[in-house]
mmCIF file of N, CA and C in Angstrom:
data_model
loop_
_atom_site.group_PDB
_atom_site.id
_atom_site.type_symbol
_atom_site.label_atom_id
_atom_site.label_comp_id
_atom_site.label_asym_id
_atom_site.label_seq_id
_atom_site.Cartn_x
_atom_site.Cartn_y
_atom_site.Cartn_z
ATOM 1 N N VAL A 1 121.405 13.113 208.777
ATOM 2 C CA VAL A 1 122.038 13.909 209.733
ATOM 3 C C VAL A 1 123.287 13.242 210.427
ATOM 4 N N GLU A 2 123.006 11.959 210.682
ATOM 5 C CA GLU A 2 124.048 11.211 211.270
ATOM 6 C C GLU A 2 125.467 11.036 210.468
ATOM 7 N N ASP A 3 125.402 11.116 209.143
ATOM 8 C CA ASP A 3 126.654 11.176 208.387
ATOM 9 C C ASP A 3 127.331 12.534 208.305
ATOM 10 N N VAL A 4 126.612 13.631 208.665
ATOM 11 C CA VAL A 4 127.008 14.926 208.410
ATOM 12 C C VAL A 4 127.455 15.572 209.711
ATOM 13 N N TYR A 5 126.864 15.274 210.780
ATOM 14 C CA TYR A 5 127.225 16.086 212.019
ATOM 15 C C TYR A 5 128.466 15.691 212.462
ATOM 16 N N GLY A 6 129.176 16.764 213.277
ATOM 17 C CA GLY A 6 130.367 16.353 213.863
ATOM 18 C C GLY A 6 131.363 17.493 213.595
ATOM 19 N N LEU A 7 132.793 17.304 213.841
ATOM 20 C CA LEU A 7 133.725 18.368 213.730
ATOM 21 C C LEU A 7 134.480 18.128 212.415
ATOM 22 N N TRP A 8 134.591 19.095 211.762
ATOM 23 C CA TRP A 8 135.164 18.974 210.256
ATOM 24 C C TRP A 8 136.370 20.005 210.190
ATOM 25 N N ARG A 9 137.309 19.526 209.469
ATOM 26 C CA ARG A 9 138.427 20.388 209.246
ATOM 27 C C ARG A 9 138.124 20.790 207.768
ATOM 28 N N VAL A 10 137.949 22.131 207.546
ATOM 29 C CA VAL A 10 137.566 22.736 206.159
ATOM 30 C C VAL A 10 138.663 23.587 205.634
ATOM 31 N N THR A 11 138.999 23.213 204.377
ATOM 32 C CA THR A 11 139.842 24.169 203.614
ATOM 33 C C THR A 11 139.224 24.772 202.423
ATOM 34 N N ALA A 12 139.695 26.208 202.321
ATOM 35 C CA ALA A 12 138.978 27.095 201.308
ATOM 36 C C ALA A 12 139.937 28.156 201.189
ATOM 37 N N ASP A 13 140.141 28.737 200.116
ATOM 38 C CA ASP A 13 140.917 29.900 199.735
ATOM 39 C C ASP A 13 142.307 29.943 200.496
ATOM 40 N N ASP A 14 142.916 28.751 200.364
ATOM 41 C CA ASP A 14 144.227 28.545 200.972
ATOM 42 C C ASP A 14 144.306 28.662 202.473
ATOM 43 N N SER A 15 143.149 28.601 203.088
ATOM 44 C CA SER A 15 142.963 28.763 204.558
ATOM 45 C C SER A 15 142.275 27.441 205.288
ATOM 46 N N GLU A 16 142.464 27.229 206.481
ATOM 47 C CA GLU A 16 141.839 26.119 207.033
ATOM 48 C C GLU A 16 141.132 26.482 208.459
ATOM 49 N N CYS A 17 139.989 25.889 208.615
ATOM 50 C CA CYS A 17 139.486 26.176 209.970
ATOM 51 C C CYS A 17 138.605 24.954 210.417
ATOM 52 N N LEU A 18 138.231 24.857 211.610
ATOM 53 C CA LEU A 18 137.282 23.894 212.139
ATOM 54 C C LEU A 18 135.947 24.153 212.247
ATOM 55 N N LEU A 19 134.915 23.416 211.655
ATOM 56 C CA LEU A 19 133.515 23.675 211.609
ATOM 57 C C LEU A 19 132.745 22.554 212.480
ATOM 58 N N SER A 20 131.999 23.026 213.337
ATOM 59 C CA SER A 20 131.195 21.876 214.056
ATOM 60 C C SER A 20 129.869 22.072 213.551
ATOM 61 N N LEU A 21 129.295 20.847 213.090
ATOM 62 C CA LEU A 21 127.936 20.820 212.470
ATOM 63 C C LEU A 21 127.261 19.849 213.700
ATOM 64 N N SER A 22 126.244 20.520 214.348
ATOM 65 C CA SER A 22 125.533 19.939 215.485
ATOM 66 C C SER A 22 124.513 19.146 214.905
ATOM 67 N N ALA A 23 124.025 18.069 215.877
ATOM 68 C CA ALA A 23 122.776 17.328 215.487
ATOM 69 C C ALA A 23 121.646 17.982 216.280
ATOM 70 N N GLN A 24 121.838 19.120 216.987
ATOM 71 C CA GLN A 24 120.666 19.643 217.634
ATOM 72 C C GLN A 24 120.084 20.804 216.758
ATOM 73 N N GLY A 25 118.978 20.884 216.973
ATOM 74 C CA GLY A 25 118.235 21.912 216.266
ATOM 75 C C GLY A 25 116.661 21.850 216.217
ATOM 76 N N GLU A 26 116.046 22.590 215.303
ATOM 77 C CA GLU A 26 114.628 22.485 215.243
ATOM 78 C C GLU A 26 114.136 22.432 213.793
ATOM 79 N N GLU A 27 113.126 21.704 213.491
ATOM 80 C CA GLU A 27 112.501 21.762 212.095
ATOM 81 C C GLU A 27 113.428 21.335 211.021
ATOM 82 N N GLY A 28 114.502 20.493 211.323
ATOM 83 C CA GLY A 28 115.291 20.270 210.356
ATOM 84 C C GLY A 28 116.445 21.184 210.104
ATOM 85 N N HIS A 29 116.629 22.392 210.932
ATOM 86 C CA HIS A 29 117.621 23.199 210.849
ATOM 87 C C HIS A 29 118.544 22.944 212.017
ATOM 88 N N TYR A 30 119.829 22.836 211.760
ATOM 89 C CA TYR A 30 120.836 22.349 212.949
ATOM 90 C C TYR A 30 121.872 23.511 213.167
ATOM 91 N N GLU A 31 122.423 23.505 214.381
ATOM 92 C CA GLU A 31 123.348 24.550 214.836
ATOM 93 C C GLU A 31 124.614 24.227 214.148
ATOM 94 N N ILE A 32 125.466 25.537 213.922
ATOM 95 C CA ILE A 32 126.723 25.364 213.223
ATOM 96 C C ILE A 32 127.631 26.367 214.150
ATOM 97 N N PHE A 33 128.833 25.865 214.368
ATOM 98 C CA PHE A 33 129.757 26.596 215.142
ATOM 99 C C PHE A 33 131.098 26.614 214.348
ATOM 100 N N LEU A 34 131.730 27.800 214.474
ATOM 101 C CA LEU A 34 133.152 27.808 213.982
ATOM 102 C C LEU A 34 134.104 27.622 215.191
ATOM 103 N N GLU A 35 134.638 26.470 215.179
ATOM 104 C CA GLU A 35 135.515 26.172 216.499
ATOM 105 C C GLU A 35 136.853 26.753 216.330
ATOM 106 N N GLN A 36 137.337 27.275 215.205
ATOM 107 C CA GLN A 36 138.527 27.883 215.005
ATOM 108 C C GLN A 36 138.261 29.065 214.119
ATOM 109 N N PRO A 37 138.917 30.284 214.355
ATOM 110 C CA PRO A 37 138.587 31.239 213.460
ATOM 111 C C PRO A 37 138.835 30.989 212.068
ATOM 112 N N CYS A 38 138.060 31.335 211.083
ATOM 113 C CA CYS A 38 138.144 30.910 209.717
ATOM 114 C C CYS A 38 138.424 32.289 208.944
ATOM 115 N N PRO A 39 139.651 32.443 208.393
ATOM 116 C CA PRO A 39 139.965 33.677 207.737
ATOM 117 C C PRO A 39 138.933 33.967 206.317
ATOM 118 N N SER A 40 138.380 32.789 205.922
ATOM 119 C CA SER A 40 137.603 32.878 204.792
ATOM 120 C C SER A 40 136.151 33.441 205.082
ATOM 121 N N SER A 41 135.725 34.276 204.234
ATOM 122 C CA SER A 41 134.292 34.939 204.606
ATOM 123 C C SER A 41 133.256 33.996 204.001
ATOM 124 N N LEU A 42 133.612 32.691 203.643
ATOM 125 C CA LEU A 42 132.663 31.920 203.190
ATOM 126 C C LEU A 42 131.628 31.369 204.278
ATOM 127 N N PHE A 43 132.171 31.497 205.597
ATOM 128 C CA PHE A 43 131.296 30.866 206.599
ATOM 129 C C PHE A 43 130.803 31.925 207.540
ATOM 130 N N ALA A 44 131.025 33.141 207.222
ATOM 131 C CA ALA A 44 130.722 34.457 208.115
ATOM 132 C C ALA A 44 129.230 34.424 208.289
ATOM 133 N N LYS A 45 128.450 34.175 207.226
ATOM 134 C CA LYS A 45 127.005 34.494 207.364
ATOM 135 C C LYS A 45 126.183 33.094 207.781
ATOM 136 N N ALA A 46 126.852 32.032 207.873
ATOM 137 C CA ALA A 46 126.345 30.773 208.333
ATOM 138 C C ALA A 46 125.888 30.620 209.694
ATOM 139 N N THR A 47 124.645 30.331 209.839
ATOM 140 C CA THR A 47 124.006 30.299 211.190
ATOM 141 C C THR A 47 123.363 28.923 211.477
ATOM 142 N N ALA A 48 123.261 28.078 210.466
ATOM 143 C CA ALA A 48 122.566 26.804 210.531
ATOM 144 C C ALA A 48 122.888 25.999 209.366
ATOM 145 N N TRP A 49 122.608 24.689 209.475
ATOM 146 C CA TRP A 49 122.783 23.768 208.336
ATOM 147 C C TRP A 49 121.486 22.870 208.237
ATOM 148 N N THR A 50 121.405 22.312 206.954
ATOM 149 C CA THR A 50 120.194 21.514 206.862
ATOM 150 C C THR A 50 120.535 20.481 205.702
ATOM 151 N N ILE A 51 119.684 19.380 205.732
ATOM 152 C CA ILE A 51 119.816 18.443 204.564
ATOM 153 C C ILE A 51 118.750 18.784 203.441
ATOM 154 N N ASP A 52 119.455 18.609 202.208
ATOM 155 C CA ASP A 52 118.505 18.738 201.156
ATOM 156 C C ASP A 52 118.860 17.741 199.964
ATOM 157 N N GLY A 53 118.022 16.650 200.260
ATOM 158 C CA GLY A 53 118.212 15.667 199.360
ATOM 159 C C GLY A 53 119.529 14.903 199.566
ATOM 160 N N GLN A 54 120.449 14.602 198.609
ATOM 161 C CA GLN A 54 121.695 14.239 198.712
ATOM 162 C C GLN A 54 122.723 15.131 199.088
ATOM 163 N N TYR A 55 122.430 16.399 199.445
ATOM 164 C CA TYR A 55 123.359 17.482 199.733
ATOM 165 C C TYR A 55 123.002 17.914 201.166
ATOM 166 N N PHE A 56 123.985 18.741 201.704
ATOM 167 C CA PHE A 56 123.652 19.440 202.849
ATOM 168 C C PHE A 56 124.089 20.778 202.574
ATOM 169 N N GLN A 57 123.557 21.933 203.199
ATOM 170 C CA GLN A 57 123.688 23.194 202.891
ATOM 171 C C GLN A 57 123.843 24.092 204.137
ATOM 172 N N LEU A 58 124.648 25.150 204.038
ATOM 173 C CA LEU A 58 124.668 26.052 205.237
ATOM 174 C C LEU A 58 123.685 27.203 204.898
ATOM 175 N N LEU A 59 122.876 27.707 206.074
ATOM 176 C CA LEU A 59 121.933 28.683 205.821
ATOM 177 C C LEU A 59 122.416 29.910 206.610
ATOM 178 N N ASP A 60 121.820 30.970 206.250
ATOM 179 C CA ASP A 60 122.117 32.350 206.870
ATOM 180 C C ASP A 60 121.015 32.581 207.849
ATOM 181 N N SER A 61 120.886 33.637 208.485
ATOM 182 C CA SER A 61 119.905 33.984 209.590
ATOM 183 C C SER A 61 118.336 34.179 208.959
ATOM 184 N N ASN A 62 118.412 34.345 207.625
ATOM 185 C CA ASN A 62 116.994 34.299 206.865
ATOM 186 C C ASN A 62 116.683 33.018 206.306
ATOM 187 N N GLN A 63 117.502 31.979 206.622
ATOM 188 C CA GLN A 63 117.356 30.564 206.066
ATOM 189 C C GLN A 63 117.594 30.488 204.626
ATOM 190 N N ALA A 64 118.381 31.386 204.044
ATOM 191 C CA ALA A 64 118.732 31.319 202.708
ATOM 192 C C ALA A 64 119.983 30.446 202.626
ATOM 193 N N MET A 65 120.112 29.776 201.455
ATOM 194 C CA MET A 65 121.438 28.932 201.388
ATOM 195 C C MET A 65 122.695 29.806 201.211
ATOM 196 N N THR A 66 123.598 29.593 201.783
ATOM 197 C CA THR A 66 125.158 30.121 201.598
ATOM 198 C C THR A 66 126.044 29.480 200.777
ATOM 199 N N LEU A 67 125.947 28.089 201.098
ATOM 200 C CA LEU A 67 126.894 27.157 200.518
ATOM 201 C C LEU A 67 126.227 25.741 200.588
ATOM 202 N N ARG A 68 126.428 25.005 199.350
ATOM 203 C CA ARG A 68 125.858 23.602 199.275
ATOM 204 C C ARG A 68 126.930 22.618 198.972
ATOM 205 N N PHE A 69 126.861 21.541 199.837
ATOM 206 C CA PHE A 69 127.999 20.470 199.666
ATOM 207 C C PHE A 69 127.305 19.173 199.603
ATOM 208 N N ARG A 70 128.178 18.180 198.914
ATOM 209 C CA ARG A 70 127.994 16.833 198.758
ATOM 210 C C ARG A 70 129.022 16.149 199.415
ATOM 211 N N MET A 71 128.573 14.903 200.000
ATOM 212 C CA MET A 71 129.538 14.020 200.617
ATOM 213 C C MET A 71 130.232 13.361 199.620
ATOM 214 N N THR A 72 131.576 13.134 199.782
ATOM 215 C CA THR A 72 132.446 12.540 198.758
ATOM 216 C C THR A 72 133.054 11.265 199.256
ATOM 217 N N GLY A 73 132.732 10.959 200.450
ATOM 218 C CA GLY A 73 133.092 9.919 201.205
ATOM 219 C C GLY A 73 132.446 9.924 202.562
ATOM 220 N N LEU A 74 132.884 8.754 203.295
ATOM 221 C CA LEU A 74 132.152 8.661 204.740
ATOM 222 C C LEU A 74 132.679 9.870 205.468
ATOM 223 N N ASP A 75 134.053 10.245 205.382
ATOM 224 C CA ASP A 75 134.601 11.363 206.165
ATOM 225 C C ASP A 75 135.136 12.558 205.398
ATOM 226 N N SER A 76 134.413 12.861 204.178
ATOM 227 C CA SER A 76 134.797 14.126 203.394
ATOM 228 C C SER A 76 133.671 14.491 202.680
ATOM 229 N N PHE A 77 133.784 15.868 202.443
ATOM 230 C CA PHE A 77 132.777 16.556 201.630
ATOM 231 C C PHE A 77 133.485 17.645 200.682
ATOM 232 N N GLU A 78 132.672 18.164 199.776
ATOM 233 C CA GLU A 78 133.186 19.343 199.062
ATOM 234 C C GLU A 78 132.007 20.025 198.596
ATOM 235 N N SER A 79 132.229 21.453 198.320
ATOM 236 C CA SER A 79 131.207 22.175 197.653
ATOM 237 C C SER A 79 130.871 21.882 196.235
ATOM 238 N N GLU A 80 129.823 22.376 195.805
ATOM 239 C CA GLU A 80 129.470 21.970 194.440
ATOM 240 C C GLU A 80 130.408 22.427 193.366
ATOM 241 N N ASP A 81 131.122 23.633 193.613
ATOM 242 C CA ASP A 81 132.186 23.974 192.763
ATOM 243 C C ASP A 81 133.563 23.296 193.050
ATOM 244 N N GLY A 82 133.738 22.559 194.178
ATOM 245 C CA GLY A 82 134.925 21.919 194.450
ATOM 246 C C GLY A 82 135.957 22.810 195.065
ATOM 247 N N LEU A 83 135.700 24.032 195.384
ATOM 248 C CA LEU A 83 136.479 25.009 195.981
ATOM 249 C C LEU A 83 136.719 24.832 197.540
ATOM 250 N N VAL A 84 135.713 24.419 198.102
ATOM 251 C CA VAL A 84 135.713 24.090 199.586
ATOM 252 C C VAL A 84 135.739 22.617 199.883
ATOM 253 N N LYS A 85 136.717 22.141 200.733
ATOM 254 C CA LYS A 85 136.476 20.681 200.953
ATOM 255 C C LYS A 85 136.648 20.575 202.446
ATOM 256 N N GLY A 86 136.170 19.609 202.909
ATOM 257 C CA GLY A 86 136.069 19.268 204.366
ATOM 258 C C GLY A 86 136.356 17.813 204.549
ATOM 259 N N ARG A 87 137.084 17.498 205.692
ATOM 260 C CA ARG A 87 137.331 16.013 206.135
ATOM 261 C C ARG A 87 137.167 16.095 207.608
ATOM 262 N N ARG A 88 136.665 14.896 208.115
ATOM 263 C CA ARG A 88 136.327 14.782 209.490
ATOM 264 C C ARG A 88 137.620 15.036 210.441
ATOM 265 N N ALA A 89 137.388 15.925 211.436
ATOM 266 C CA ALA A 89 138.456 16.284 212.188
ATOM 267 C C ALA A 89 138.677 15.162 213.331
ATOM 268 N N ALA A 90 139.723 14.851 213.842
ATOM 269 C CA ALA A 90 140.015 13.749 214.883
ATOM 270 C C ALA A 90 139.916 14.677 216.193
ATOM 271 N N LEU A 91 139.161 14.054 217.064
ATOM 272 C CA LEU A 91 138.991 14.749 218.419
ATOM 273 C C LEU A 91 140.210 14.436 219.277
ATOM 274 N N ARG A 92 140.541 15.412 219.958
ATOM 275 C CA ARG A 92 141.715 15.256 220.835
ATOM 276 C C ARG A 92 141.361 14.997 222.284
#
């Protein structure tokens, strides 16, 4: 959780948005917030995130996985298909 939570700049479908993954939650499900409107519908159903082995995944309101990611570095991640990429956003 410590490696994943925080503010991320995410690129997908030639669009960019800010995604906040919280360390707050219950039973291994943590809160997620779109900090900047994201034109991509990829995140529209996401209501939480969780750790799954070496991956983290976004969940919908029924706790079904919507997207699965792997960390590619200390401050970067990408989806399994490589189409969605994130890098840690600088706090202002």
